[in-house]
Coordinates of C-alpha atoms in Angstrom, one line a residue:
G54 CA 0.0 0.0 0.0
Q55 CA 0.9 3.7 -0.1
D56 CA 3.3 4.9 2.6
V57 CA 1.6 7.7 4.5
S58 CA 4.4 8.0 7.1
F59 CA 2.3 6.7 9.9
H60 CA 4.2 6.2 13.1
V61 CA 3.3 5.4 16.7
T62 CA 4.0 8.1 19.2
G63 CA 5.0 7.2 22.7
N64 CA 4.7 9.2 25.9
L65 CA 6.7 10.1 29.0
R66 CA 5.1 9.6 32.5
L67 CA 6.7 11.2 35.6
A68 CA 6.4 9.6 39.0
T69 CA 6.6 12.2 41.8
C70 CA 6.0 9.8 44.7
R71 CA 6.7 6.3 45.8
D72 CA 3.2 5.1 45.3
R73 CA 3.2 6.4 41.7
M74 CA 6.5 4.7 41.0
D75 CA 5.1 1.4 42.3
E76 CA 2.1 1.8 40.0
Y77 CA 4.3 2.3 37.0
Q78 CA 6.6 -0.6 37.8
K79 CA 3.6 -2.9 38.0
Y80 CA 2.2 -1.5 34.7
C81 CA 5.7 -2.0 33.1
G82 CA 5.5 -5.7 33.8
T83 CA 2.0 -6.0 32.4
A84 CA 2.7 -3.9 29.3
N85 CA 5.8 -5.9 28.3
T86 CA 4.0 -9.1 28.9
I87 CA 1.4 -8.2 26.2
G88 CA 4.0 -6.8 23.8
V89 CA 3.7 -3.0 24.6
P90 CA 7.2 -1.5 25.1
F91 CA 7.5 0.2 28.5
Q92 CA 10.6 1.2 30.3
V93 CA 11.4 2.7 33.8
I94 CA 14.2 5.2 33.3
S95 CA 16.3 7.5 35.5
P96 CA 15.9 11.2 35.9
A97 CA 19.1 11.7 33.8
E98 CA 17.5 9.7 30.9
V99 CA 14.3 11.8 31.3
R100 CA 16.3 15.0 30.8
K101 CA 17.9 13.6 27.7
L102 CA 14.5 12.9 26.2
W103 CA 12.9 16.2 27.4
P104 CA 15.7 18.8 27.9
L105 CA 13.1 21.4 29.2
V106 CA 11.8 19.3 32.0
E107 CA 12.0 20.7 35.5
L108 CA 12.7 17.8 37.9
G109 CA 13.3 19.9 41.0
D110 CA 16.9 18.9 41.4
G111 CA 18.3 19.9 44.8
V112 CA 15.0 21.0 46.2
T113 CA 14.0 19.4 49.4
T114 CA 10.3 19.2 50.4
P115 CA 10.1 17.8 53.9
K116 CA 6.7 17.1 55.4
L117 CA 5.7 16.1 58.9
G118 CA 2.3 15.0 60.2
L119 CA 0.8 14.0 63.5
V120 CA -2.5 12.3 64.4
Y121 CA -3.6 12.1 68.0
S122 CA -6.8 10.6 69.4
P123 CA -7.2 11.3 73.2
N124 CA -10.4 9.3 73.2
A125 CA -12.9 7.7 70.8
D126 CA -14.7 11.0 70.3
L127 CA -11.9 13.3 69.3
T128 CA -9.1 13.3 66.7
L129 CA -6.4 16.0 66.4
K130 CA -4.4 16.3 63.2
V131 CA -1.4 18.6 62.7
S132 CA 0.8 18.8 59.6
S133 CA 3.6 21.0 58.4
G134 CA 5.6 20.9 55.2
R135 CA 7.4 22.6 52.3
S136 CA 6.6 22.3 48.7
F137 CA 7.5 23.7 45.3
K138 CA 6.0 24.1 41.9
A139 CA 7.9 24.3 38.7
P140 CA 6.9 27.0 36.2
T141 CA 4.9 25.7 33.2
L142 CA 6.4 25.5 29.7
F143 CA 4.0 28.2 28.7
Q144 CA 5.2 30.6 31.4
Q145 CA 8.8 29.9 30.4
H146 CA 8.6 29.7 26.6
Y147 CA 5.6 31.6 25.4
A148 CA 6.9 33.8 22.6
E149 CA 8.2 37.1 23.9
S150 CA 7.2 40.3 22.2
V151 CA 8.3 43.8 22.7
Y152 CA 6.0 46.7 22.0
L153 CA 7.2 50.3 21.4
Y154 CA 4.6 52.7 22.8
P155 CA 4.4 56.5 23.3
A156 CA 5.5 57.0 26.9
A157 CA 2.1 58.7 27.6
T158 CA 0.3 55.4 26.6
L159 CA 2.1 53.7 29.5
G160 CA 1.2 56.4 32.0
G161 CA 4.4 58.5 31.6
T162 CA 4.2 62.2 32.4
G163 CA 6.6 65.0 32.1
Y164 CA 8.3 63.6 28.9
S165 CA 8.5 65.2 25.5
A166 CA 5.7 64.4 23.0
D167 CA 7.9 62.0 21.0
A168 CA 9.2 60.0 24.1
T169 CA 8.6 56.3 23.8
A170 CA 8.8 53.3 26.1
M171 CA 9.3 49.5 25.5
Y172 CA 6.9 47.0 27.0
R173 CA 8.1 43.4 27.2
Y174 CA 5.4 40.7 27.2
G175 CA 5.5 36.9 27.1
G176 CA 7.4 34.0 28.7
N177 CA 10.6 34.1 30.7
A178 CA 13.1 31.3 30.4
N179 CA 14.8 32.3 33.6
L180 CA 11.9 31.6 35.9
G181 CA 12.5 29.6 39.1
P182 CA 10.1 27.4 41.0
E183 CA 7.5 28.7 43.3
R184 CA 7.9 27.6 46.9
A185 CA 5.5 27.3 49.9
D186 CA 5.7 26.7 53.6
T187 CA 2.5 25.3 55.0
W188 CA 0.9 24.1 58.2
S189 CA -2.6 22.9 59.1
A190 CA -4.4 21.7 62.2
S191 CA -7.8 20.2 62.7
L192 CA -10.0 18.8 65.4
A193 CA -12.5 16.2 64.5
F194 CA -15.5 15.4 66.7
H195 CA -17.2 12.1 66.0
P196 CA -19.0 11.1 69.2
E197 CA -19.1 7.4 69.8
A198 CA -22.6 7.8 71.3
L199 CA -23.9 9.4 68.1
P200 CA -22.0 7.7 65.2
E201 CA -24.2 9.5 62.6
L202 CA -22.6 12.8 63.5
E203 CA -19.2 14.0 62.2
T204 CA -17.8 17.5 62.6
E205 CA -14.4 19.0 62.0
L206 CA -12.8 22.4 62.7
S207 CA -9.6 23.1 60.8
A208 CA -7.1 26.0 60.3
F209 CA -4.4 26.4 57.7
H210 CA -1.6 28.8 56.7
I211 CA 0.3 28.8 53.4
D212 CA 3.3 31.2 52.9
F213 CA 4.1 31.3 49.2
T214 CA 7.4 32.8 47.9
D215 CA 8.6 33.4 44.4
R216 CA 5.1 33.0 42.9
V217 CA 5.1 33.1 39.1
M218 CA 3.0 36.0 38.0
Q219 CA 2.6 38.7 35.5
A220 CA 3.1 41.8 37.7
I221 CA 1.5 44.0 35.1
S222 CA -1.6 42.4 33.6
G223 CA -4.8 43.4 31.9
N224 CA -5.1 47.2 31.5
G225 CA -2.4 47.7 34.1
Y226 CA 0.1 48.5 31.3
A227 CA -1.6 51.9 30.9
E228 CA -0.2 53.0 34.3
S229 CA 3.0 51.1 34.4
L230 CA 5.0 54.3 34.4
S231 CA 2.8 56.1 36.9
N232 CA 1.8 53.4 39.5
P233 CA 4.5 53.0 42.2
L234 CA 3.4 49.4 42.6
Y235 CA 5.1 48.6 39.3
A236 CA 8.4 50.5 40.0
D237 CA 10.4 47.3 40.5
F238 CA 9.5 46.2 36.9
V239 CA 10.5 49.4 35.2
Q240 CA 14.0 50.3 34.0
Y241 CA 14.3 54.0 33.4
A242 CA 16.8 55.7 30.9
P243 CA 17.9 52.4 29.3
T244 CA 21.1 52.6 27.3
A245 CA 21.0 51.9 23.6
E246 CA 23.0 48.7 24.3
R247 CA 20.3 47.5 26.8
Q248 CA 17.6 48.3 24.3
A249 CA 19.4 46.3 21.6
E250 CA 19.8 43.4 24.0
V251 CA 16.1 43.3 24.8
I252 CA 15.1 43.5 21.1
A253 CA 17.5 40.7 20.2
S254 CA 16.0 38.4 22.9
T255 CA 12.4 38.8 21.6
S256 CA 10.5 36.9 18.9
N257 CA 8.6 40.0 17.7
F258 CA 9.1 43.8 17.8
Y259 CA 6.1 46.0 17.2
D260 CA 6.4 49.7 16.7
L261 CA 3.1 51.2 18.0
A262 CA 4.5 54.7 18.5
G263 CA 4.0 55.7 14.9
A264 CA 7.2 57.7 14.5
G265 CA 9.8 54.9 14.1
Y266 CA 12.2 53.4 16.6
D267 CA 14.8 55.8 17.9
P268 CA 16.9 54.6 20.9
S269 CA 17.5 58.2 22.0
R270 CA 13.7 58.7 22.6
V271 CA 13.2 55.5 24.7
V272 CA 12.8 56.6 28.3
A273 CA 11.9 53.3 29.9
I274 CA 11.6 49.5 29.5
V275 CA 8.7 47.9 31.3
D276 CA 8.9 44.2 32.1
G277 CA 5.4 42.7 31.8
R278 CA 6.6 39.1 31.3
Y279 CA 6.1 36.3 33.8
V280 CA 8.4 36.7 36.8
N281 CA 9.1 35.3 40.2
G282 CA 7.8 38.4 41.8
A283 CA 5.3 37.7 44.5
R284 CA 5.0 36.6 48.1
Q285 CA 1.6 35.7 49.2
E286 CA 0.1 34.4 52.4
S287 CA -3.1 32.5 52.6
R288 CA -4.8 31.5 55.9
G289 CA -8.2 30.5 57.1
I290 CA -10.5 28.5 59.2
D291 CA -12.9 25.8 57.9
L292 CA -15.8 24.2 59.7
S293 CA -17.5 21.1 58.2
G294 CA -20.0 18.6 59.4
S295 CA -22.3 15.7 58.3
Y296 CA -25.2 13.8 59.7
R297 CA -26.5 10.4 58.4
F298 CA -30.1 9.3 58.4
E299 CA -31.3 5.8 57.8
L300 CA -34.2 5.8 55.3
G301 CA -35.6 2.4 55.0
A302 CA -33.2 0.3 52.9
G303 CA -31.2 3.4 52.1
R304 CA -29.3 6.2 53.8
L305 CA -29.4 10.1 53.5
T306 CA -26.4 12.1 54.4
L307 CA -26.6 15.9 55.0
R308 CA -23.3 17.8 54.6
G309 CA -22.4 21.4 55.3
S310 CA -19.3 23.6 55.5
A311 CA -18.3 27.2 56.2

């Protein structure tokens, strides 16, 4: 028959915990038994097949948990740990573009009418992983005398660092030169060499100023790309409960949370 260049495409599965690795090793034996090629490979071999993969080398994520039941009615749970999240391929490698705007369009004031500013937008190959320190505690009440009732009060705290974000998003670009919140992402009076470096690193350069690019008229470079630029804390208290009713041969459970 006609060769249509059909070929079978494989896939790469990453195990991030011991249970997942056990699952893949079991599947490997089954797959090879029925003639489906399947290999368990090392992290180094993964990197050869997928050079852009982030395996979290050198990042430790310790976790500690405690469960204590002083009696049959109460259970206390406490946990603490550290985690990280690698930036996505989109956040790292989304095509970067540079836009040349009139400085006034980006909120600049006090400049000449022909002053311009560069606005960088897109991915950032130099992103690092997000990190988080977490703790949680809960007290569960499940009275032995009333087994249909279960309630739990819990509290949590998450401290994120180096969160991947677009510091200037949406219509925020229109005040990127006037809003002090964006000051850390603005480079004022960039040299011609710095401008050339930024333009060379981008996939697209768009002149929206209408007067042509002139390095001497560029008053600032605004970085609207993805960056490790945020620290965020999240905390709260949750209350949940449930009650079971026997309805003939069936059962009805009411659940609520706040």
